XYZ file of C-alpha atoms in Angstrom:
262
model
C -29.937 -20.320 -32.477
C -32.187 -21.822 -29.817
C -35.884 -22.182 -30.657
C -38.645 -21.025 -28.315
C -42.241 -22.167 -27.827
C -44.973 -20.428 -25.809
C -47.670 -22.686 -24.392
C -50.775 -21.134 -22.912
C -53.127 -18.212 -23.266
C -54.535 -15.971 -25.960
C -57.281 -13.350 -26.018
C -58.324 -10.090 -27.623
C -58.037 -6.806 -25.735
C -60.954 -4.463 -26.379
C -60.923 -0.717 -25.689
C -64.617 0.192 -26.003
C -64.101 3.904 -25.400
C -61.551 4.045 -28.215
C -63.308 1.637 -30.577
C -60.083 -0.398 -30.830
C -58.975 -3.963 -30.192
C -56.031 -6.225 -30.930
C -55.204 -9.931 -30.628
C -52.947 -10.618 -27.667
C -52.394 -12.761 -24.583
C -49.196 -13.326 -22.657
C -47.982 -16.172 -24.869
C -48.927 -14.425 -28.114
C -47.120 -11.211 -27.166
C -44.081 -13.119 -25.917
C -43.707 -15.172 -29.096
C -44.215 -12.243 -31.467
C -41.672 -10.032 -29.714
C -39.091 -12.823 -29.867
C -39.903 -13.496 -33.516
C -39.157 -9.846 -34.240
C -35.587 -10.588 -33.095
C -35.371 -13.374 -35.663
C -35.897 -16.221 -33.183
C -37.811 -19.277 -34.411
C -40.943 -19.353 -32.259
C -44.240 -21.201 -31.959
C -47.431 -20.986 -29.907
C -49.622 -23.779 -28.572
C -53.057 -22.545 -27.545
C -56.820 -22.826 -28.104
C -58.956 -20.076 -29.582
C -62.491 -19.693 -30.922
C -63.971 -20.054 -34.377
C -65.145 -16.430 -34.361
C -63.478 -13.515 -36.119
C -61.316 -12.777 -33.074
C -59.972 -16.313 -33.161
C -59.000 -15.826 -36.784
C -57.181 -12.634 -35.822
C -55.071 -14.625 -33.344
C -54.130 -17.086 -36.097
C -53.454 -14.313 -38.596
C -51.278 -12.141 -36.374
C -49.027 -15.085 -35.534
C -48.666 -15.849 -39.217
C -47.914 -12.198 -39.941
C -44.937 -12.257 -37.587
C -43.779 -15.710 -38.752
C -44.692 -17.503 -35.519
C -45.584 -21.172 -36.060
C -49.347 -21.404 -35.493
C -49.768 -25.046 -36.508
C -50.759 -25.926 -32.936
C -53.177 -23.050 -32.446
C -56.380 -25.053 -32.160
C -59.855 -23.759 -32.973
C -62.946 -24.764 -30.993
C -66.509 -23.849 -31.857
C -67.257 -20.832 -29.710
C -65.973 -17.459 -28.620
C -62.389 -16.279 -28.189
C -61.475 -14.854 -24.809
C -61.757 -11.090 -24.387
C -60.302 -8.632 -21.900
C -62.064 -5.284 -21.673
C -59.621 -2.441 -21.108
C -59.657 1.171 -19.992
C -57.088 3.795 -19.106
C -56.160 5.337 -15.779
C -54.897 8.803 -16.527
C -53.378 9.261 -19.968
C -51.629 5.984 -20.629
C -51.754 3.424 -17.808
C -54.126 0.628 -18.743
C -56.452 -1.203 -16.394
C -58.598 -4.306 -16.787
C -62.311 -3.686 -16.550
C -63.338 -7.314 -16.957
C -62.644 -10.474 -18.915
C -63.886 -13.910 -19.863
C -61.875 -16.887 -21.039
C -64.143 -18.053 -23.864
C -63.183 -21.449 -25.264
C -59.712 -21.219 -23.714
C -61.142 -22.625 -20.477
C -61.170 -25.973 -22.332
C -57.482 -25.850 -23.228
C -55.269 -28.808 -22.418
C -52.228 -30.346 -24.072
C -52.560 -33.350 -26.346
C -49.979 -36.060 -26.825
C -49.062 -34.580 -30.202
C -48.331 -31.269 -28.480
C -45.615 -32.864 -26.362
C -43.993 -34.181 -29.528
C -44.148 -30.660 -30.946
C -42.726 -29.091 -27.770
C -39.851 -31.584 -27.926
C -38.532 -29.756 -31.013
C -37.927 -26.534 -29.051
C -35.219 -25.554 -26.572
C -36.987 -23.001 -24.365
C -40.599 -23.268 -23.182
C -42.563 -20.279 -21.927
C -45.855 -20.253 -20.046
C -47.880 -18.201 -17.582
C -49.718 -18.970 -14.375
C -53.149 -18.831 -16.035
C -51.923 -20.800 -19.082
C -53.559 -24.076 -17.983
C -50.347 -26.122 -18.320
C -49.080 -26.254 -14.739
C -49.906 -29.934 -14.365
C -47.702 -30.690 -17.379
C -44.581 -28.808 -16.259
C -42.945 -31.850 -14.612
C -43.138 -33.736 -17.921
C -41.847 -30.763 -19.902
C -38.988 -30.351 -17.435
C -38.129 -34.049 -17.806
C -37.673 -33.380 -21.525
C -34.708 -31.229 -20.580
C -36.351 -27.967 -21.626
C -35.405 -24.597 -20.161
C -38.605 -23.135 -18.717
C -39.355 -19.411 -18.630
C -42.482 -18.679 -16.599
C -44.587 -15.623 -15.756
C -46.194 -15.709 -12.296
C -47.713 -12.224 -12.801
C -48.851 -10.090 -9.849
C -50.493 -12.392 -7.291
C -47.535 -13.295 -5.102
C -49.757 -15.338 -2.773
C -51.210 -17.638 -5.444
C -51.008 -21.198 -4.048
C -49.953 -22.485 -7.473
C -46.618 -20.691 -7.129
C -45.130 -23.159 -4.660
C -46.226 -26.098 -6.826
C -44.697 -24.700 -10.000
C -41.412 -23.138 -8.818
C -39.413 -26.403 -8.698
C -39.914 -26.878 -12.459
C -39.065 -23.328 -13.567
C -35.628 -22.032 -14.590
C -36.417 -18.320 -14.958
C -39.338 -17.131 -12.812
C -40.910 -13.711 -13.355
C -43.053 -11.763 -10.907
C -44.597 -8.298 -11.153
C -44.218 -5.938 -8.208
C -43.967 -2.200 -7.574
C -40.610 -1.241 -6.033
C -37.313 -2.399 -4.578
C -37.834 -3.090 -0.880
C -37.021 -5.691 1.769
C -40.226 -7.627 1.105
C -39.543 -8.289 -2.560
C -35.861 -9.045 -1.937
C -36.809 -11.630 0.652
C -39.539 -13.002 -1.622
C -37.138 -13.446 -4.546
C -34.556 -15.130 -2.336
C -37.096 -17.599 -0.943
C -38.536 -18.298 -4.407
C -35.092 -18.921 -5.908
C -34.338 -21.459 -3.184
C -37.304 -23.539 -4.413
C -35.592 -24.387 -7.693
C -35.267 -21.615 -10.320
C -31.845 -20.566 -11.582
C -32.938 -16.925 -11.508
C -35.998 -15.144 -10.108
C -36.893 -11.758 -11.565
C -39.261 -9.012 -10.444
C -40.363 -6.325 -12.872
C -40.913 -3.104 -10.928
C -42.701 -0.801 -13.378
C -41.196 2.664 -13.372
C -38.525 1.418 -10.965
C -37.030 -1.017 -13.468
C -36.372 -4.634 -12.545
C -34.461 -6.827 -10.119
C -33.142 -10.387 -10.271
C -31.673 -12.834 -7.777
C -29.630 -15.894 -8.753
C -28.790 -17.389 -5.365
C -25.630 -15.307 -5.021
C -26.499 -11.672 -5.573
C -29.183 -9.191 -6.546
C -29.040 -7.457 -9.910
C -30.758 -4.106 -10.517
C -31.780 -2.721 -13.893
C -33.079 0.878 -13.949
C -36.082 1.741 -16.081
C -35.054 3.297 -19.375
C -36.414 6.721 -20.370
C -39.493 6.543 -22.591
C -42.619 8.482 -23.505
C -45.317 6.039 -22.406
C -48.226 5.477 -24.797
C -49.707 2.279 -23.343
C -48.335 0.057 -20.573
C -50.008 -3.066 -21.989
C -47.409 -5.625 -22.990
C -44.617 -4.146 -20.871
C -44.136 -7.320 -18.857
C -44.569 -9.750 -21.754
C -42.066 -7.885 -23.898
C -39.611 -7.646 -21.007
C -39.691 -11.431 -20.672
C -39.176 -11.720 -24.444
C -36.122 -9.497 -24.258
C -34.734 -11.344 -21.261
C -35.188 -14.641 -23.109
C -33.442 -13.228 -26.165
C -30.571 -12.348 -23.866
C -30.473 -15.972 -22.711
C -30.315 -17.141 -26.320
C -27.404 -14.781 -26.937
C -25.560 -16.200 -23.929
C -25.740 -13.036 -21.832
C -25.357 -13.051 -18.054
C -28.173 -12.032 -15.693
C -27.377 -8.326 -15.897
C -27.227 -8.499 -19.691
C -30.568 -10.302 -19.884
C -32.184 -7.644 -17.676
C -30.769 -4.951 -19.955
C -32.146 -6.632 -23.087
C -35.489 -7.049 -21.329
C -35.597 -3.345 -20.527
C -34.624 -2.366 -24.074
C -37.376 -4.564 -25.526
C -40.037 -3.389 -23.090
C -39.341 0.295 -23.620
C -40.051 -0.063 -27.341
C -43.454 -1.612 -26.632
C -44.764 0.887 -24.079
C -43.904 3.659 -26.533
C -46.634 2.309 -28.872
C -50.290 1.389 -28.445
C -50.161 -2.286 -29.481
C -48.168 -4.858 -27.434
C -45.759 -5.919 -30.235
């Protein structure tokens, strides 16, 4: 089975009104949800020496994710402060990066990445400048561009990405055109998650639509990260685009039915 490494962010989400928090971050959630499928996974990141930083290390160990390249720096782990809109749709109130703003790859990290088949990162993961080198290693790159479709980094990164993920709201002519233009820049497949409207992918030949699966929503946090995990698991299993979208939807629906993102 192919091995997967996530390189990039970590943080702790705090819900002050609920008195709850959990260790998370795009790369942490992604790796844990894949590990739950039995995939060998690892994370490369930088966290603080505080108690929250230890929680990041511990939760990866709990789910058997290799945390040998989770570095600790004297200081504070990044935090995102969360609230709810309505009953179950989360919103960010504010955040700070903590020591993660100092994150960069070391030469030993490239040697570690070399051992893995699929590399995942995210637009705020502080590794964009290293993607050409990672691509030259022959790695398959899965990348989350998140919600800002106008971010200038997108055009720089697209040529090095194999499976590009964006977050949008619905199926319309704008997003179809956007996916088509993005796919022409280099990715094999470009995917848009559409919230309650499911997801869509374009592979240079046709559009694929995956309806949202029925679920009682508890917390929307982690929906996108888990979808990308499921899609990647589909890749590992050799599924086609439609099959990968289906596995992404099945994985995501399990996560939004619980409070924590894995």
